[in-house]
Short mmCIF file of C-alpha atoms and ligand atoms in Angstrom, two decimals:
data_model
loop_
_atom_site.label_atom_id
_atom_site.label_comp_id
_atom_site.label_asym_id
_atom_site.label_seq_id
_atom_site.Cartn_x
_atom_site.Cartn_y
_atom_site.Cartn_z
CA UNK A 30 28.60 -28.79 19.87
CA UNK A 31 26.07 -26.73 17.96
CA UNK A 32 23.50 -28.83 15.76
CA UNK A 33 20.95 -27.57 13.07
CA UNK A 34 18.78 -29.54 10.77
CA UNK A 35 17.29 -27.91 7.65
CA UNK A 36 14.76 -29.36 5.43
CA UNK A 37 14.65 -29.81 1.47
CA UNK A 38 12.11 -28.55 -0.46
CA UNK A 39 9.90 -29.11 -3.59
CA UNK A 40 9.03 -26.64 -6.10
CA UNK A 41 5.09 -26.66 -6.82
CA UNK A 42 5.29 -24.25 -9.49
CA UNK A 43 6.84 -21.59 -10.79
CA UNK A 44 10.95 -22.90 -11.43
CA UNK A 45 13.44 -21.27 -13.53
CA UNK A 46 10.50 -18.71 -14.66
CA UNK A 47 11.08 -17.63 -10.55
CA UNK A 48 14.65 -16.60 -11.87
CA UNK A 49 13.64 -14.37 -14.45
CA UNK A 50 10.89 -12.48 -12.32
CA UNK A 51 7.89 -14.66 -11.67
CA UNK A 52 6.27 -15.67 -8.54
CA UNK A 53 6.65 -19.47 -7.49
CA UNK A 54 5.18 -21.67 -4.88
CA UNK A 55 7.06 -24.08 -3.02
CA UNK A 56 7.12 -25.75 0.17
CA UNK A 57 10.00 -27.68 2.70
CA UNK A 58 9.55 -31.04 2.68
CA UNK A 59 10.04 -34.52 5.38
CA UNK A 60 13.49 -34.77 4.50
CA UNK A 61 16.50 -33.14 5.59
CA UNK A 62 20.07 -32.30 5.95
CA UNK A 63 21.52 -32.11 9.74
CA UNK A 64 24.61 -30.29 10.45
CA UNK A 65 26.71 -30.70 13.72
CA UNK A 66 29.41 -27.95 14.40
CA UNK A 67 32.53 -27.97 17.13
CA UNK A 68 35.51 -26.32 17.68
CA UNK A 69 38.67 -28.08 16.50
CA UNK A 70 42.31 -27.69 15.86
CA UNK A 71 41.91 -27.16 12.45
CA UNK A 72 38.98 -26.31 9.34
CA UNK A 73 37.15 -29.77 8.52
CA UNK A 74 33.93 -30.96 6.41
CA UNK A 75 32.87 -33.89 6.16
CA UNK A 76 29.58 -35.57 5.19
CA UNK A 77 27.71 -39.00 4.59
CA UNK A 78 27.01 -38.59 1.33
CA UNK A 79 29.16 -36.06 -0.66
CA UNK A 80 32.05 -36.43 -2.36
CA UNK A 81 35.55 -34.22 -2.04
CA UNK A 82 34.72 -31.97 -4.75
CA UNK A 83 30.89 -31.36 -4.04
CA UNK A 84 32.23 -30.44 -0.54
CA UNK A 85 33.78 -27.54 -1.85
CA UNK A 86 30.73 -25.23 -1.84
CA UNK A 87 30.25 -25.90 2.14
CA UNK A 88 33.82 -24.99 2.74
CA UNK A 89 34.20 -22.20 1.11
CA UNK A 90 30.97 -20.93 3.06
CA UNK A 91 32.51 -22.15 6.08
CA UNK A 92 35.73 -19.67 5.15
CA UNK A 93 33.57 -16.95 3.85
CA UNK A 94 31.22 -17.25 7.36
CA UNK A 95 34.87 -16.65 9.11
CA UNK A 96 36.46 -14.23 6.90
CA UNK A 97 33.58 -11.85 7.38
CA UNK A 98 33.80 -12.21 11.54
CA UNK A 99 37.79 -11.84 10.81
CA UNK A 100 38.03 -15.13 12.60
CA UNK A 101 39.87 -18.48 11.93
CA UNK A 102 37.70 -21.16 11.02
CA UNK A 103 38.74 -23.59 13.23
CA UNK A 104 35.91 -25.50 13.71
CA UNK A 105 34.82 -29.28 12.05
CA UNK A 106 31.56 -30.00 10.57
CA UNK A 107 29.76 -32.84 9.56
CA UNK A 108 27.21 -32.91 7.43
CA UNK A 109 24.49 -35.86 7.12
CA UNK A 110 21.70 -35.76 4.53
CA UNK A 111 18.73 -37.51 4.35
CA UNK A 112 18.23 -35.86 0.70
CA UNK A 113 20.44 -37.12 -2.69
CA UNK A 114 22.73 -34.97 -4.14
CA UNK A 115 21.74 -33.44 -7.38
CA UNK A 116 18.26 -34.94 -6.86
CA UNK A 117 16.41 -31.49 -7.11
CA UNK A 118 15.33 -31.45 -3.75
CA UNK A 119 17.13 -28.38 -2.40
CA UNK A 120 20.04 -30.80 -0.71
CA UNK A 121 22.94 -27.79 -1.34
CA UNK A 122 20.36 -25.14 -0.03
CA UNK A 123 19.65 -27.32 2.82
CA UNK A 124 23.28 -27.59 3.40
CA UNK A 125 23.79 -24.38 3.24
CA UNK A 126 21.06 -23.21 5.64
CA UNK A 127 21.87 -25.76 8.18
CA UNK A 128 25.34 -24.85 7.98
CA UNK A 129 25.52 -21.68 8.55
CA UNK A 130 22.88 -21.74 11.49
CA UNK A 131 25.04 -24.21 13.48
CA UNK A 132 28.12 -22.41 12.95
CA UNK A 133 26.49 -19.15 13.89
CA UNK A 134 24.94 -20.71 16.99
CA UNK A 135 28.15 -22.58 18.01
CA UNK A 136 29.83 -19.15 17.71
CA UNK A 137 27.37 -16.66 19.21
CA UNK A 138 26.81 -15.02 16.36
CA UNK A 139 22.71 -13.82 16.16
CA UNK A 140 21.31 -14.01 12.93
CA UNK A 141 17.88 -13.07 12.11
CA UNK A 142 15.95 -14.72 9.44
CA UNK A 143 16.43 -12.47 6.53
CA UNK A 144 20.19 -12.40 7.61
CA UNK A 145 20.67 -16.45 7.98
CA UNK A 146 18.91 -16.60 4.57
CA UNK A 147 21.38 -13.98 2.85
CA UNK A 148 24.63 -15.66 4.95
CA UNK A 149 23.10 -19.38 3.33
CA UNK A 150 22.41 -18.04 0.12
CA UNK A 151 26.65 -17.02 -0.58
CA UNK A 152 27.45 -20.70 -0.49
CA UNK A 153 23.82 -21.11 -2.90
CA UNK A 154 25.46 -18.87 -5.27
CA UNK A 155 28.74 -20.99 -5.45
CA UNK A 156 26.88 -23.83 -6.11
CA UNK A 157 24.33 -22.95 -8.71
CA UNK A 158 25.81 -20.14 -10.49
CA UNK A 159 22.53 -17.70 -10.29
CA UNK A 160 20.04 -18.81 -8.41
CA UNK A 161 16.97 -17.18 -7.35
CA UNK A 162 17.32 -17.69 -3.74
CA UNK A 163 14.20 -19.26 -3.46
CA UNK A 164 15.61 -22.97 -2.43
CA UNK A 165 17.21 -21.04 0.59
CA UNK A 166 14.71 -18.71 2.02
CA UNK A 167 12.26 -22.06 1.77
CA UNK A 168 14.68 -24.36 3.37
CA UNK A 169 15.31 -21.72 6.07
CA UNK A 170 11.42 -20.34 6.88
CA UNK A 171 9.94 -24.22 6.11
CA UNK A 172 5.96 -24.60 5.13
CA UNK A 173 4.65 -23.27 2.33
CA UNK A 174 6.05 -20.09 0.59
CA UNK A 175 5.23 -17.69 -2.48
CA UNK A 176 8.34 -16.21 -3.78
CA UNK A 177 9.00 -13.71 -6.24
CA UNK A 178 13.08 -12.36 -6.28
CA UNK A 179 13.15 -9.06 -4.42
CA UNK A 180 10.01 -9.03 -2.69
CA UNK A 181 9.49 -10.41 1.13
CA UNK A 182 8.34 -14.02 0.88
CA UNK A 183 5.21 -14.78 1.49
CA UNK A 184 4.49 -17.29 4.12
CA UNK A 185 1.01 -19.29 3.29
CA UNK A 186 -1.23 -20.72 5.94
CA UNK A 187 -2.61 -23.93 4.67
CA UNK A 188 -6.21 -24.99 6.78
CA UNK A 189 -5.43 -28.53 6.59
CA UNK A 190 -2.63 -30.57 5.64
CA UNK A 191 -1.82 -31.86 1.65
CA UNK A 192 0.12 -35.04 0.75
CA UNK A 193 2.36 -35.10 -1.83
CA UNK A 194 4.33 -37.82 -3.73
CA UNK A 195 8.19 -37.47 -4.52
CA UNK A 196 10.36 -40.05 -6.64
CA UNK A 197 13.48 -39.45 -7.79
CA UNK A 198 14.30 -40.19 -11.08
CA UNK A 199 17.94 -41.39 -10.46
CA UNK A 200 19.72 -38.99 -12.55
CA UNK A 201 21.92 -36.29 -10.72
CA UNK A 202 20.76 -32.86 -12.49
CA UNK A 203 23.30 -29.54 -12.61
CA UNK A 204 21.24 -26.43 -11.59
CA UNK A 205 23.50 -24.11 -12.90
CA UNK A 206 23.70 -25.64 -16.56
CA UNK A 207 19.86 -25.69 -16.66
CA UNK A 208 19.25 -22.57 -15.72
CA UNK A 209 21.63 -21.48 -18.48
CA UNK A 210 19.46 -23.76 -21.02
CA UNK A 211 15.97 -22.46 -20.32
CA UNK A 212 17.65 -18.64 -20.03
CA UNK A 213 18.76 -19.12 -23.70
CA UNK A 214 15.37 -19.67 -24.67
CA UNK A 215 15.05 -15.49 -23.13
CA UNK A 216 17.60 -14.58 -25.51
CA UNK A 217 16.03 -16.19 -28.48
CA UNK A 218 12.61 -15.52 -27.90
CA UNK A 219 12.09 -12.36 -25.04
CA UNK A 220 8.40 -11.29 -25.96
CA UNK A 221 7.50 -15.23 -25.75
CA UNK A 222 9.55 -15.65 -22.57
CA UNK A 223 7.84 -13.13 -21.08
CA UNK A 224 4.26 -13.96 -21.86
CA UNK A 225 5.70 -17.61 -19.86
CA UNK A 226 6.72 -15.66 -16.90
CA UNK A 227 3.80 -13.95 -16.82
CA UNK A 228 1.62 -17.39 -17.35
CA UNK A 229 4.25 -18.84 -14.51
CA UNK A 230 3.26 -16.20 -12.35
CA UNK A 231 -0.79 -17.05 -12.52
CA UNK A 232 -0.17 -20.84 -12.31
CA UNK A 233 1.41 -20.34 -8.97
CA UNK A 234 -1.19 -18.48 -8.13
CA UNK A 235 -3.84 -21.30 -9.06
CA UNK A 236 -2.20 -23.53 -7.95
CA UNK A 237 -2.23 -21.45 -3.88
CA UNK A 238 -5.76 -21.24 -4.21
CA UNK A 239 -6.50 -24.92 -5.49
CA UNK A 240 -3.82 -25.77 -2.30
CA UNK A 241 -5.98 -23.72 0.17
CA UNK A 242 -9.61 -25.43 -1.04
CA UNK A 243 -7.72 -28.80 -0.99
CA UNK A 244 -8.84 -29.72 -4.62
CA UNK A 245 -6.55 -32.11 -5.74
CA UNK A 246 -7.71 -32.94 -8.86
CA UNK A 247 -7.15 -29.25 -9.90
CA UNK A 248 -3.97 -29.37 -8.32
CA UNK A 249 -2.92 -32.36 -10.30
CA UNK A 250 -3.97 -31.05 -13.62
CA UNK A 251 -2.01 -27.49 -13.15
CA UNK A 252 1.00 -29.55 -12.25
CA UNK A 253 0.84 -31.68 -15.30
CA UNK A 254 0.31 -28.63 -17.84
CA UNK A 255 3.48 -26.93 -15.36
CA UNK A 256 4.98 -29.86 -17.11
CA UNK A 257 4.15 -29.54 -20.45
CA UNK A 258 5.44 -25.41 -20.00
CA UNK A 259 8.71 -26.68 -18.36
CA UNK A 260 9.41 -29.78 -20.79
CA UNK A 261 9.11 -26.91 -24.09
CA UNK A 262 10.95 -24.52 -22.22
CA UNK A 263 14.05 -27.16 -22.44
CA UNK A 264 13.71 -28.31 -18.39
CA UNK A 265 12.40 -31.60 -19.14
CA UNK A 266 13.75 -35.13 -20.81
CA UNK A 267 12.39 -38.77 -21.50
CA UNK A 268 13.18 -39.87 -18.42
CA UNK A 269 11.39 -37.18 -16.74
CA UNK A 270 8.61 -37.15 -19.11
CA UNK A 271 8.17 -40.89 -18.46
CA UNK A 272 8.41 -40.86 -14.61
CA UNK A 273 5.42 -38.03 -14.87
CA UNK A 274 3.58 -40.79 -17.20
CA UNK A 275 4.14 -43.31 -14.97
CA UNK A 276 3.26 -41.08 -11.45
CA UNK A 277 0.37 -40.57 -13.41
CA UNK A 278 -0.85 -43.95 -14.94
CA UNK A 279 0.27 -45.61 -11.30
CA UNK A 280 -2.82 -43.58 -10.12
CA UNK A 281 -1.58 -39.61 -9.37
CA UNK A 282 -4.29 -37.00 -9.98
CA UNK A 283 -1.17 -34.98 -11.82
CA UNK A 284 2.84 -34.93 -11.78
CA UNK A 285 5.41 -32.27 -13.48
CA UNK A 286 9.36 -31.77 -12.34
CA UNK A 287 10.43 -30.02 -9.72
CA UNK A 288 13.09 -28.02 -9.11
CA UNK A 289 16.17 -27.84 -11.71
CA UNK A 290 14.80 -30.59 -14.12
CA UNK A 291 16.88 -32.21 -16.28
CA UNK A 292 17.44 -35.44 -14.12
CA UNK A 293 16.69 -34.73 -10.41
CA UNK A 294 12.58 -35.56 -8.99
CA UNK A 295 9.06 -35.45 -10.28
CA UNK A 296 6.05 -34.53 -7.75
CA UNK A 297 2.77 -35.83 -8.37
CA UNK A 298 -0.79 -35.02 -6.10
CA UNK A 299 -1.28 -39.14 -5.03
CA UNK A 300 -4.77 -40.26 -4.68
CA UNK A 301 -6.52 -40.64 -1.39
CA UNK A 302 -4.41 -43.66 -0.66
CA UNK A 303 -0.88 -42.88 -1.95
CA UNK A 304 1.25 -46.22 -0.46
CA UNK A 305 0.11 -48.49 -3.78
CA UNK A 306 1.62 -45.52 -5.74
CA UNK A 307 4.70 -45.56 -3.46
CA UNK A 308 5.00 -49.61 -4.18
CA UNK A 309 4.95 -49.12 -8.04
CA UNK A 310 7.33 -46.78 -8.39
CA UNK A 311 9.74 -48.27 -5.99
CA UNK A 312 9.28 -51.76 -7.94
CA UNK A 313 10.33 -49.90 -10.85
CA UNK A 314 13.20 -48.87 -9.15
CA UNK A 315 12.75 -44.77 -7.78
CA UNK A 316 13.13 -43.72 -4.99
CA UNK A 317 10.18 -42.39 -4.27
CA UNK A 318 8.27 -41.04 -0.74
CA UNK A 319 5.26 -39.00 0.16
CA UNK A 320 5.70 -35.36 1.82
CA UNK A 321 2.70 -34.06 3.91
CA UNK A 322 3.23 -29.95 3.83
CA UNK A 323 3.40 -27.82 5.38
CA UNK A 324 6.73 -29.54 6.88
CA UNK A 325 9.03 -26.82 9.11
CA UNK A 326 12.18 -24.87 8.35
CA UNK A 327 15.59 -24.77 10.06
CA UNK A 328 15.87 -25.91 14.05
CA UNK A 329 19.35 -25.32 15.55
CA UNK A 330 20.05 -26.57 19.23
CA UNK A 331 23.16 -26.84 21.19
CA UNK A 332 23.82 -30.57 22.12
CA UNK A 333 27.01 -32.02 24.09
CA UNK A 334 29.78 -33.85 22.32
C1 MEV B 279 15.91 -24.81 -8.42
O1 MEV B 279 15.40 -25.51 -7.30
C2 MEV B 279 14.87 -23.84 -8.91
C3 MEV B 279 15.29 -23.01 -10.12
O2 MEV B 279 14.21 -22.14 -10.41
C4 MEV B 279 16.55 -22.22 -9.83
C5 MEV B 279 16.34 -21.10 -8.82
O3 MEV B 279 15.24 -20.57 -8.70
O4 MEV B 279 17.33 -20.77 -8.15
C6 MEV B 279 15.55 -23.87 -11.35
#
C-alpha cells in the first residue's frame, strides 16, 4: 500500500487578486489530508468525511491519472482529512496532492515537483472551476510560498517560527462561485480592478517582510485592511466580518479571510499567548486552532496492508 499525507494551507494575502495576476503569500498549515492507495479488483474512493458527490472530483483524477498511463484504474483509495470540506483551507487541493502522490508511488510512476503539482492541479480545476493553482503548488512544496500564476514559486525562508490562529466560521464556501463574484467586479470596473491587483501585489509583499522581522502587530494590521479590500471586493459577509471582529476583540493583533471567502475560515496574528483566544472562540462555537508556519508539504511512504 502506498500512503501520502498533504497539508492544507492558509492564504496570508493576496486571494482571488492571485487569479487575476497578483502575487500572494501563503503558507501549509498543521492540518492535513492522508491518502492510502492499493491495488484492487475494481476503481474505489472512499473518505471520512466527504460525501458521494464531493467525491467526484477525486475520481475523476483517479481516471484521468490512469487514462494518461493507458492503464486501468484498478486500485482503491481512501481518503481521511483532518481539514472540513468547503472550510477554505485547501482540503480539495490537499486531496488532490495527496492523491495523486500515493497513486504515483504505489504505481512507480516518478513525478517531480513541478509535474506532481500540474498532475494535482487537473482534479483542482474540476473542483474550482479556474483556479490559480496556488492552493496546489502550496499544499505540495509546504512552508511558506510567494505565488504569482506563471512564474516559479517562490519558496520563503522564515528565521524563526510565526503562530497563527485559524477558526472556521461554520459555513461551507463554493470557490468556484466566488471567484466568479469578485471577477465580475473586473468586468465592471477594469482600471479599478487593476489598481487592487496591483495594491494586492504590495500587501503580499509587506506582509513577507513584516513575516521575516516577526512584527506582528504590523502583520495584524495588513491582514485586517486585506479584509477591508476583500469584504468591498464582494469576498466577505456578516458572518465573516463578525468572526474577524471577534478574532480581534478576543485579543488578535489583526484577522481578514482566507482563502475563497464567502463562508469558509478567518486567520488572525494571536497575541503572545494565543490558547485564551482559542477558548473564546471555541465557547462561541468555531472551530478554531493555531498553525505555527512554516508547516511541510506532501510526504508519501510505502506502508504494508
Ligand atoms: C482559494 O484558496 C484562493 C483563491 O484565490 C482562488 C485561487 O487562487 O485559486 C480564491
Amino acid at each position: 500500500m502506498a500512503v501520502a499525507e498533504a497539508p492544507g494551507k492558509v492564504i496570508i494575502s493576496g486571494e482571488h487578486f492571485v487569479v487575476h495576476g497578483a502575487t500572494a503569500l501563503a503558507a501549509s498549515i498543521n492540518r492535513s489530508v492522508r491518502v492510502e492507495a492499493s491495488h484492487s479488483a475494481k476503481p474505489e474512493v472512499v473518505s471520512n468525511l466527504r460525501d458521494g458527490e464531493s467525491l467526484l472530483p477525486a475520481k475523476k483524477l483517479l481516471e484521468s491519472l490512469y487514462r494518461e498511463r493507458k492503464v486501468a484504474p484498478n486500485v482503491k483509495v481512501v481518503i481521511t482529512s483532518e481539514i472540513p470540506d468547503g472550510a477554505g483551507l485547501g482540503s480539495s487541493a490537499a486531496t488532490m496532492v495527496a492523491l495523486t502522490a500515493a497513486v504515483s508511488l504505489l504505481e512507480g510512476w516518478y513525478r517531480d515537483m513541478p509535474g506532481l503539482i500540474k498532475a494535482a492541479g487537473v482534479g483542482e480545476k474540476l473542483v474550482h472551476v479556474n483556479p490559480s493553482g496556488i492552493d496546489v503548488t502550496v499544499s505540495a512544496m509546504g512552508g511558506v510560498i510567494l505565488f504569482r500564476v506563471g512564474q516559479p514559486p517562490q519558496p520563503v525562508v522564515l528565521p524563526r517560527p510565526v503562530r497563527l490562529l485559524v477558526a472556521y466560521s461554520g459555513r461551507k464556501r463554493d470557490t468556484g462561485r466566488l471567484i466568479a463574484k469578485v471577477s465580475s467586479m473586473k468586468d465592471a470596473f477594469p482600471a479599478l480592478f487593476s489598481a487592487l491587483c496591483d495594491s494586492a501585489t504590495l500587501a503580499s509583499q509587506m506582509s513577507l517582510d513584516q513575516l521575516l522581522k516577526g512584527d506582528a502587530a504590523a502583520l495584524g494590521k495588513l491582514m485586517t485592511y486585506n479584509h477591508a479590500v476583500l469584504g468591498r471586493a464582494g469576498a466577505s459577509n456578516a458572518r465573516l466580518d463578525g468572526l474577524v471582529d471577534l478574532c480581534i476583540a478576543s485579543g488578535c493583533l489583526g484577522a481578514k479571510l482566507t482563502g475563497a471567502g464567502g463562508g469558509g475560515s478567518v486567520i488572525g496574528v494571536p497575541p503572545e499567548n494565543g490558547a485564551p483566544v482559542v477558548e473564546k472562540l471555541k465557547k462561541k462555537g468555531y472551530n478554531a486552532f493555531i498553525t505555527e508556519i512554516p508547516c511541510g508539504g506532501v510526504r508519501a511512504w510505502i506502508a504494508s496492508s
